Short mmCIF file of C-alpha atoms and ligand atoms in Angstrom, two decimals:
data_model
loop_
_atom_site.label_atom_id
_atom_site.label_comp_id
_atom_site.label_asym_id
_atom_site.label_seq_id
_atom_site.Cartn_x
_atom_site.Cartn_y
_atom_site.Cartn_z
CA UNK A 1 138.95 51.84 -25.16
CA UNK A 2 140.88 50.31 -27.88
CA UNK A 3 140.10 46.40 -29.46
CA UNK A 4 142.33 44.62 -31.37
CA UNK A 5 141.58 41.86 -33.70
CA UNK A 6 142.30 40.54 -37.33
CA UNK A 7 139.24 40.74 -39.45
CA UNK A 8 139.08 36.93 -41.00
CA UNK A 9 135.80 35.83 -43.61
CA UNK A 10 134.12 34.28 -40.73
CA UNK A 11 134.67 36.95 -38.61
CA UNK A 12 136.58 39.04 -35.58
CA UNK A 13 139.54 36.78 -33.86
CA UNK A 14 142.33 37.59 -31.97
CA UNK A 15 144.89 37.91 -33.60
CA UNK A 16 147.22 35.25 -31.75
CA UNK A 17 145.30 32.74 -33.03
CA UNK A 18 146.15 33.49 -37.03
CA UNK A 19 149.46 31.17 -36.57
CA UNK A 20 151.51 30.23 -39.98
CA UNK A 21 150.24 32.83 -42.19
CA UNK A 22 150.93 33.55 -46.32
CA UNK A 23 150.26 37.20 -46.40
CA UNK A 24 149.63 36.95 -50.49
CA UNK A 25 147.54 34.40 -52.41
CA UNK A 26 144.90 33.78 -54.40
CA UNK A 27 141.92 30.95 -54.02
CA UNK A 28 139.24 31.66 -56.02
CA UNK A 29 140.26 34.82 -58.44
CA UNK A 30 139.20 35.40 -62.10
CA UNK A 31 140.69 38.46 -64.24
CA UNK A 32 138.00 40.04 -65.46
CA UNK A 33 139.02 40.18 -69.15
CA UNK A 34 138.47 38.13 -72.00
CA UNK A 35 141.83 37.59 -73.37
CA UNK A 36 142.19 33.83 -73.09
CA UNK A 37 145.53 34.33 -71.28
CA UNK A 38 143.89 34.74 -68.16
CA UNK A 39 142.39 31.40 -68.28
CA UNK A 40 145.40 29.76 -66.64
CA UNK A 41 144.78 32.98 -64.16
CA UNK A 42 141.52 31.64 -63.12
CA UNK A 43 140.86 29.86 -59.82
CA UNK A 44 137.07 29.31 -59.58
CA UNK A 45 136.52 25.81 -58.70
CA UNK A 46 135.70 25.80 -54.61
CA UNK A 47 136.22 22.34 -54.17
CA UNK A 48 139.96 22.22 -55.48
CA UNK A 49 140.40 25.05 -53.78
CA UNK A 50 139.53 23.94 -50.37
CA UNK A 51 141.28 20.77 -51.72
CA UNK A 52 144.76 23.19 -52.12
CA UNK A 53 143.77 24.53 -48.78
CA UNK A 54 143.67 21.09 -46.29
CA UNK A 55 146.84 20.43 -48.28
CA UNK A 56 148.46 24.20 -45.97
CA UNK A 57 146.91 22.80 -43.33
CA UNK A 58 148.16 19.26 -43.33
CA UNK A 59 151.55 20.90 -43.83
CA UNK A 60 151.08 23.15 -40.68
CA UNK A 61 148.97 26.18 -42.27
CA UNK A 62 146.78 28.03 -40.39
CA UNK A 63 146.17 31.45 -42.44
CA UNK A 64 145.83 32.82 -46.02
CA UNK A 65 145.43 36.22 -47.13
CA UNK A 66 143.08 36.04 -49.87
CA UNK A 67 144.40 39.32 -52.16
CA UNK A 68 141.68 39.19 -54.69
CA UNK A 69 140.57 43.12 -55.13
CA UNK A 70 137.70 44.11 -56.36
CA UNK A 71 136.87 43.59 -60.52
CA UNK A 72 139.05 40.26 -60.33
CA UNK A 73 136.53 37.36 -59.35
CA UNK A 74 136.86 38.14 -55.66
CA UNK A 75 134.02 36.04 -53.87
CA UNK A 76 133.72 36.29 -50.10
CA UNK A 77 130.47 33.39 -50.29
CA UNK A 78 133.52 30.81 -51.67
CA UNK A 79 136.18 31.83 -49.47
CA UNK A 80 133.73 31.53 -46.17
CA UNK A 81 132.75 28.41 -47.33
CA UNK A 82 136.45 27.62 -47.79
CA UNK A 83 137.35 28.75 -44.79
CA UNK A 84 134.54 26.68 -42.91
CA UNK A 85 135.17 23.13 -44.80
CA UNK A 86 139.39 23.44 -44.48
CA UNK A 87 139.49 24.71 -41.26
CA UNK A 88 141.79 27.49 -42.17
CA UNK A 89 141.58 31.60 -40.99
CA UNK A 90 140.97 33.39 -44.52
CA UNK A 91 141.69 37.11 -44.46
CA UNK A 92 140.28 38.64 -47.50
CA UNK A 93 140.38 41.97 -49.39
CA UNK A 94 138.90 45.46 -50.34
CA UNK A 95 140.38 47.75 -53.06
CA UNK A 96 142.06 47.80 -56.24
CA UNK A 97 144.40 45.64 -58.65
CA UNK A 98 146.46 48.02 -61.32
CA UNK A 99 144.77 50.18 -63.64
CA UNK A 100 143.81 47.76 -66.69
CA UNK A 101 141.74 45.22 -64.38
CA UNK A 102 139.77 48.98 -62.55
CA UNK A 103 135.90 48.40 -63.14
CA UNK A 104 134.61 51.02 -65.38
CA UNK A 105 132.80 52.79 -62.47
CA UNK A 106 135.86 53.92 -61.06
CA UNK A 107 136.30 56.44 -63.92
CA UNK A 108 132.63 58.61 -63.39
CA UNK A 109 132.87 57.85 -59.47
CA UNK A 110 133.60 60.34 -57.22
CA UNK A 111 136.20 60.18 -54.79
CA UNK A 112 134.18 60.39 -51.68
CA UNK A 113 131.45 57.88 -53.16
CA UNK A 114 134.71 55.49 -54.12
CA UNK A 115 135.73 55.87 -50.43
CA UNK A 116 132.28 55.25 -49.16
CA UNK A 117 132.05 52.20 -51.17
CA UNK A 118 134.98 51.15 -49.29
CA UNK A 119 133.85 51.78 -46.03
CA UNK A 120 130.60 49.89 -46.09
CA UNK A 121 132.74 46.92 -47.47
CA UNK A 122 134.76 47.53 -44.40
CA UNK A 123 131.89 48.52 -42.07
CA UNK A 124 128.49 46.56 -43.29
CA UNK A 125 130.16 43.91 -45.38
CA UNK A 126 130.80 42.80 -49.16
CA UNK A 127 128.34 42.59 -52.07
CA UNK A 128 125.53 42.53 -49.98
CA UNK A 129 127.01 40.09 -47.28
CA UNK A 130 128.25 40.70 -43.70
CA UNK A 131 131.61 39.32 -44.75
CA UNK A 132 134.22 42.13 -43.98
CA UNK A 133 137.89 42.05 -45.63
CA UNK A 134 140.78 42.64 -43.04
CA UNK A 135 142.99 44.09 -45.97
CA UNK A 136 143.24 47.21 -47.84
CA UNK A 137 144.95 47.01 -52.05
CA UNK A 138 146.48 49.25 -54.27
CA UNK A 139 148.35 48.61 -57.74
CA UNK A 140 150.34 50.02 -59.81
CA UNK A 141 151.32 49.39 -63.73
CA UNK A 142 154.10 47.91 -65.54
CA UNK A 143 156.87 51.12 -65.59
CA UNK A 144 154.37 53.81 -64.40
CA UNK A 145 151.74 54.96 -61.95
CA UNK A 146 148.72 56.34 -63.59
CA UNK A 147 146.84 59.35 -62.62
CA UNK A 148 143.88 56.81 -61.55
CA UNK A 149 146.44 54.66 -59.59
CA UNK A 150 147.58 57.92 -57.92
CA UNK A 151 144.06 58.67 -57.09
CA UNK A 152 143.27 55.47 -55.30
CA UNK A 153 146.30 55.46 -53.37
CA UNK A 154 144.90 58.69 -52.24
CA UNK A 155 141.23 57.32 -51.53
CA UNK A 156 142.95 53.86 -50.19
CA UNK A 157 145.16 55.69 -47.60
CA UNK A 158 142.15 57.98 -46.15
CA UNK A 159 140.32 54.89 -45.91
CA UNK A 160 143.28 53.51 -44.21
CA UNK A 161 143.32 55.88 -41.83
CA UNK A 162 140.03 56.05 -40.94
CA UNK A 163 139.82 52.18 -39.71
CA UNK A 164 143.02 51.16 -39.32
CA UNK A 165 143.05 48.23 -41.46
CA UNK A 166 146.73 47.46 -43.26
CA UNK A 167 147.45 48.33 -47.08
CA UNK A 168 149.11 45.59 -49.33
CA UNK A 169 150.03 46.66 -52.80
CA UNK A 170 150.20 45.38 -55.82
CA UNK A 171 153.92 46.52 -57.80
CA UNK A 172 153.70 44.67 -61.25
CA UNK A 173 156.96 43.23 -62.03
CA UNK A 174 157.86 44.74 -58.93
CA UNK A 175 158.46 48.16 -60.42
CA UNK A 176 157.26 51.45 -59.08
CA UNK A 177 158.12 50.26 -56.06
CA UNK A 178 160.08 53.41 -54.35
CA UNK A 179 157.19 55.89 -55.92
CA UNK A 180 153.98 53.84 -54.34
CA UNK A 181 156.19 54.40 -50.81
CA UNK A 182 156.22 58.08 -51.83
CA UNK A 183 152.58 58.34 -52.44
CA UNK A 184 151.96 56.53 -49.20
CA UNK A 185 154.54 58.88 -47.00
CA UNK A 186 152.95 62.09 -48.91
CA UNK A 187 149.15 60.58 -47.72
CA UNK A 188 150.34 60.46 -44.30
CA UNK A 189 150.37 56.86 -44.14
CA UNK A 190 152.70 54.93 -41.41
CA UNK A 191 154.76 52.67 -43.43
CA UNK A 192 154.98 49.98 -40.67
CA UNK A 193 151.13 49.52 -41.83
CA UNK A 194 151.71 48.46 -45.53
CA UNK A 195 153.77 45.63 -47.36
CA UNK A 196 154.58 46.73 -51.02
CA UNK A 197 154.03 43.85 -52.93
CA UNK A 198 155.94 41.83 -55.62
CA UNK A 199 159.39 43.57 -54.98
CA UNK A 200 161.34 40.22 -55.30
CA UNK A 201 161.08 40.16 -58.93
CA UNK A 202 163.42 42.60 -60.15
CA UNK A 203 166.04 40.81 -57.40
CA UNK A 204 167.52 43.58 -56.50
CA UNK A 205 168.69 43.51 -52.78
CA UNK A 206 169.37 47.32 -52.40
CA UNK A 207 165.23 48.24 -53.41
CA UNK A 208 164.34 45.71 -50.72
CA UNK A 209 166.87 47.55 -48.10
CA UNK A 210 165.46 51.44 -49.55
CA UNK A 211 161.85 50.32 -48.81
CA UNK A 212 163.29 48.54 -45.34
CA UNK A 213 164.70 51.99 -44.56
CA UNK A 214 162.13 53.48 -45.24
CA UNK A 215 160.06 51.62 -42.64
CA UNK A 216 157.82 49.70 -45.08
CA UNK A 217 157.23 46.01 -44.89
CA UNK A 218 158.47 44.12 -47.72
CA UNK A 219 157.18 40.79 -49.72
CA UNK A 220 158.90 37.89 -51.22
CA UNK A 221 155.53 36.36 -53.13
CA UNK A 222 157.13 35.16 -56.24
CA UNK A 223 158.47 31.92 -54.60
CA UNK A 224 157.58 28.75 -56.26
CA UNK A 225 158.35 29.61 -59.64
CA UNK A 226 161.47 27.65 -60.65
CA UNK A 227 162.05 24.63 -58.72
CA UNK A 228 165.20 23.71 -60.52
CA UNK A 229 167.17 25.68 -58.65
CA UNK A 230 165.26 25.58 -55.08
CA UNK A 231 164.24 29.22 -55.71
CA UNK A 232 167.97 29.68 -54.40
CA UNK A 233 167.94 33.66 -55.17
CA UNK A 234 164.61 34.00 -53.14
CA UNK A 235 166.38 32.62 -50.10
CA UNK A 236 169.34 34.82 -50.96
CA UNK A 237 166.95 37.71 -50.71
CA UNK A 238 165.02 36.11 -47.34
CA UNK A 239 168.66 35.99 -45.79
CA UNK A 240 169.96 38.91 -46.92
CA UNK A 241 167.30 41.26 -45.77
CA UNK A 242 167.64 39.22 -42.32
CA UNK A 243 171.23 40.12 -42.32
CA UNK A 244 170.69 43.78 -43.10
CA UNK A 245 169.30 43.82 -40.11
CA UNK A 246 165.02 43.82 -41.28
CA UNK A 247 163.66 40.88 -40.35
CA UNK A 248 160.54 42.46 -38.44
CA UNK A 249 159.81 43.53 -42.23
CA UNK A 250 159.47 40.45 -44.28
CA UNK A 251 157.13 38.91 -45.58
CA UNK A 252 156.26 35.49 -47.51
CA UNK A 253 153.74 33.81 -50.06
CA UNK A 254 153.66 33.01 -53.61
CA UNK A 255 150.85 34.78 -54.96
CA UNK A 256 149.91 31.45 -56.59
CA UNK A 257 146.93 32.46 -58.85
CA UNK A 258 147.52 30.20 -61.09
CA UNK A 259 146.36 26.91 -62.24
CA UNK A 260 149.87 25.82 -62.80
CA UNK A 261 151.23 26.32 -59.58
CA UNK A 262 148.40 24.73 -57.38
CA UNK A 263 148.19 20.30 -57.23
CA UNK A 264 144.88 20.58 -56.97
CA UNK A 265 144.57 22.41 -60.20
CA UNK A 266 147.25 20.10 -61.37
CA UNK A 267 149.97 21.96 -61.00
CA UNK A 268 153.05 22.52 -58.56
CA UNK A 269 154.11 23.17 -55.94
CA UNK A 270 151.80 24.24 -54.19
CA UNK A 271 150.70 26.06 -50.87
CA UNK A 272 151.95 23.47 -48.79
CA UNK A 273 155.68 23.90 -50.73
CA UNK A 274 156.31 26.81 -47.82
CA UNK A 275 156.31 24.55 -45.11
CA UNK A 276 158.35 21.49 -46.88
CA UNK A 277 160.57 21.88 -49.62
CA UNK A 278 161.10 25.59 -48.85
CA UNK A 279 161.16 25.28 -45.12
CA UNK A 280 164.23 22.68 -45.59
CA UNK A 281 165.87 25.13 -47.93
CA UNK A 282 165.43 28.11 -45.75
CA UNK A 283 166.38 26.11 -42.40
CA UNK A 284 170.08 25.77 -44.05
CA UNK A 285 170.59 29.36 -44.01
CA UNK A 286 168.32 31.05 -41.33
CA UNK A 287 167.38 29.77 -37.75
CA UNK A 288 163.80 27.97 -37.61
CA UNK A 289 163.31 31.13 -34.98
CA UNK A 290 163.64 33.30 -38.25
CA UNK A 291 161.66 31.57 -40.47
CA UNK A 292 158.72 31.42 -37.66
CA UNK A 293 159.20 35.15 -37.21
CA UNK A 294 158.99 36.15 -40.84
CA UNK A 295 155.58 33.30 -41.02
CA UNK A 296 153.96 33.89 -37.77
CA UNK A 297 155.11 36.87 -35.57
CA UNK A 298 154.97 39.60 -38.72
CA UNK A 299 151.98 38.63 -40.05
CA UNK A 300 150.45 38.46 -36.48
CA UNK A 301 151.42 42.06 -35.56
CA UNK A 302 150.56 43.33 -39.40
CA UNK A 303 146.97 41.90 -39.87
CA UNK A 304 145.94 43.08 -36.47
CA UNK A 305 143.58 45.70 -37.06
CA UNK A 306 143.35 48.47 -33.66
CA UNK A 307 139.79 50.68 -33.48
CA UNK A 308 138.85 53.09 -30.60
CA UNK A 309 135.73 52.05 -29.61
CA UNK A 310 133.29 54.20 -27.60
CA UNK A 311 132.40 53.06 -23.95
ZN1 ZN B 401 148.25 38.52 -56.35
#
């Protein structure tokens, strides 16, 4: 017999019921490096962030994929407890960010004990909790994919196939885009089961419609970033991917890690900016039909996670 389900922080639920969902964001996240740069990268104050999160709510939220990997302040504890005081479905995350945020273990680990460590994540829970992530990460660097980075696609993809939970990557800048969906076709992976990440920041329309092609899911999470102009060449992309004909592979968030882009934190604009300002933007160009699709009925089919069980 098979079950279906999306794996949330506070457990199993079908996954009908995960509604308007931002398939890339961060709520409590904190680079794991002592540059002082990464200050304005760190999210670690629960309260704001369940703050941030009624905010989606009140705006008609229901879900947020939380896509903090492991080695970059993920905290399941926070996010359950965020997820219990907002009322909001939290779906969060098991693997890796790019190669220069990797914990040291990762370079005298074996590859079967790396995939094992996965696997009780998935199976038992996280950091010694029974709070299971619903998502599988990989990254990749700047201009290049590292032998490690090749190496946990690898690991991430067996994984992958062994329970059936989606991968969401990590593309920084958006390059290396085309060679992560190699690595993933080469592992055997179904591309219909991962979103590469980031790919809106080069703007380029024709990587969007290679990846599209190539039956990977595709994510415009660099939205927010220049209100000036309405993030007018993010819609063009939205619209443009619709009208190539891919709108069952789109996805939408704004990987807002950052203190400057969340009101609570005092910043803008916000989680709650994807179902006003951006909504009204988007309804000019695209049906409300579309926008619902790319914001309920993708993620909804994506995050649903299929195991055999045995009778
Ligand atoms: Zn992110």
């Amino acid at each position: 017999m098979n079950t279906a389900y999306a794996q949330t922080v506070l457990g199993k639920i079908p996954s009908e019921k995960l509604g308007v969902a931002l398939s890339h964001e961060h709520l409590i996240v904190k680079p794991n490096n002592s540059d002082s740069y990464y200050e304005q990268y760190t999210l670690d104050d629960a309260g704001k962030s369940t703050e941030e999160t009624i905010s989606f709510k009140q705006s008609g939220g229901n879900t947020i994929v939380e896509m903090t990997p492991i080695n970059y302040g993920r905290n399941p504890l926070l996010l359950k407890k965020i997820s219990e005081n907002a009322g909001i479905h939290i779906i969060c995350t098991t693997g890796f960010h790019e190669e220069k945020f990797l914990p040291n273990w990762i370079f005298s680990m074996d590859d079967d004990s790396i995939k094992q460590k996965l696997l009780n994540e998935i199976n038992i829970g996280i950091d010694g909790t029974t709070i299971k992530p619903g998502v599988l990460k990989i990254g990749t660097s700047l201009n290049k994919v590292t032998e490690t980075e090749k190496r946990l696609i690898r690991i991430v993809s067996d994984v992958h196939k062994e329970t059936g939970l989606p991968i969401s990557t990590h593309c920084s800048k958006g390059t290396k885009a085309i060679e992560q969906a190699r690595f993933f076709l080469e592992n055997g992976v179904d591309p219909s089961r991962v979103i590469i990440g980031h790919v809106d920041i080069p703007n380029d329309i024709e990587l969007l419609i290679e990846l599209c092609r190539l039956g990977f899911n595709v994510q415009i999470d660099h939205v927010g970033r220049d209100l000036a102009n309405n993030d007018a060449t993010k819609v063009k992309l939205i619209v443009d991917v619709i009208n190539a004909g891919y709108i069952n592979q789109v996805f939408l968030s704004g990987d807002m890690g950052k203190k400057g882009y969340l009101p609570a934190y005092g910043g803008t604009p916000g989680l709650s900016y994807f179902l006003k300002d951006l909504k009204g933007e988007l309804m000019k160009k695209i049906s409300e039909e579309d926008y619902y699709h790319i914001l309920k009925i993708n993620p909804r089919r994506f995050f649903t996670i299929t195991t055999r069980v045995n009778e």
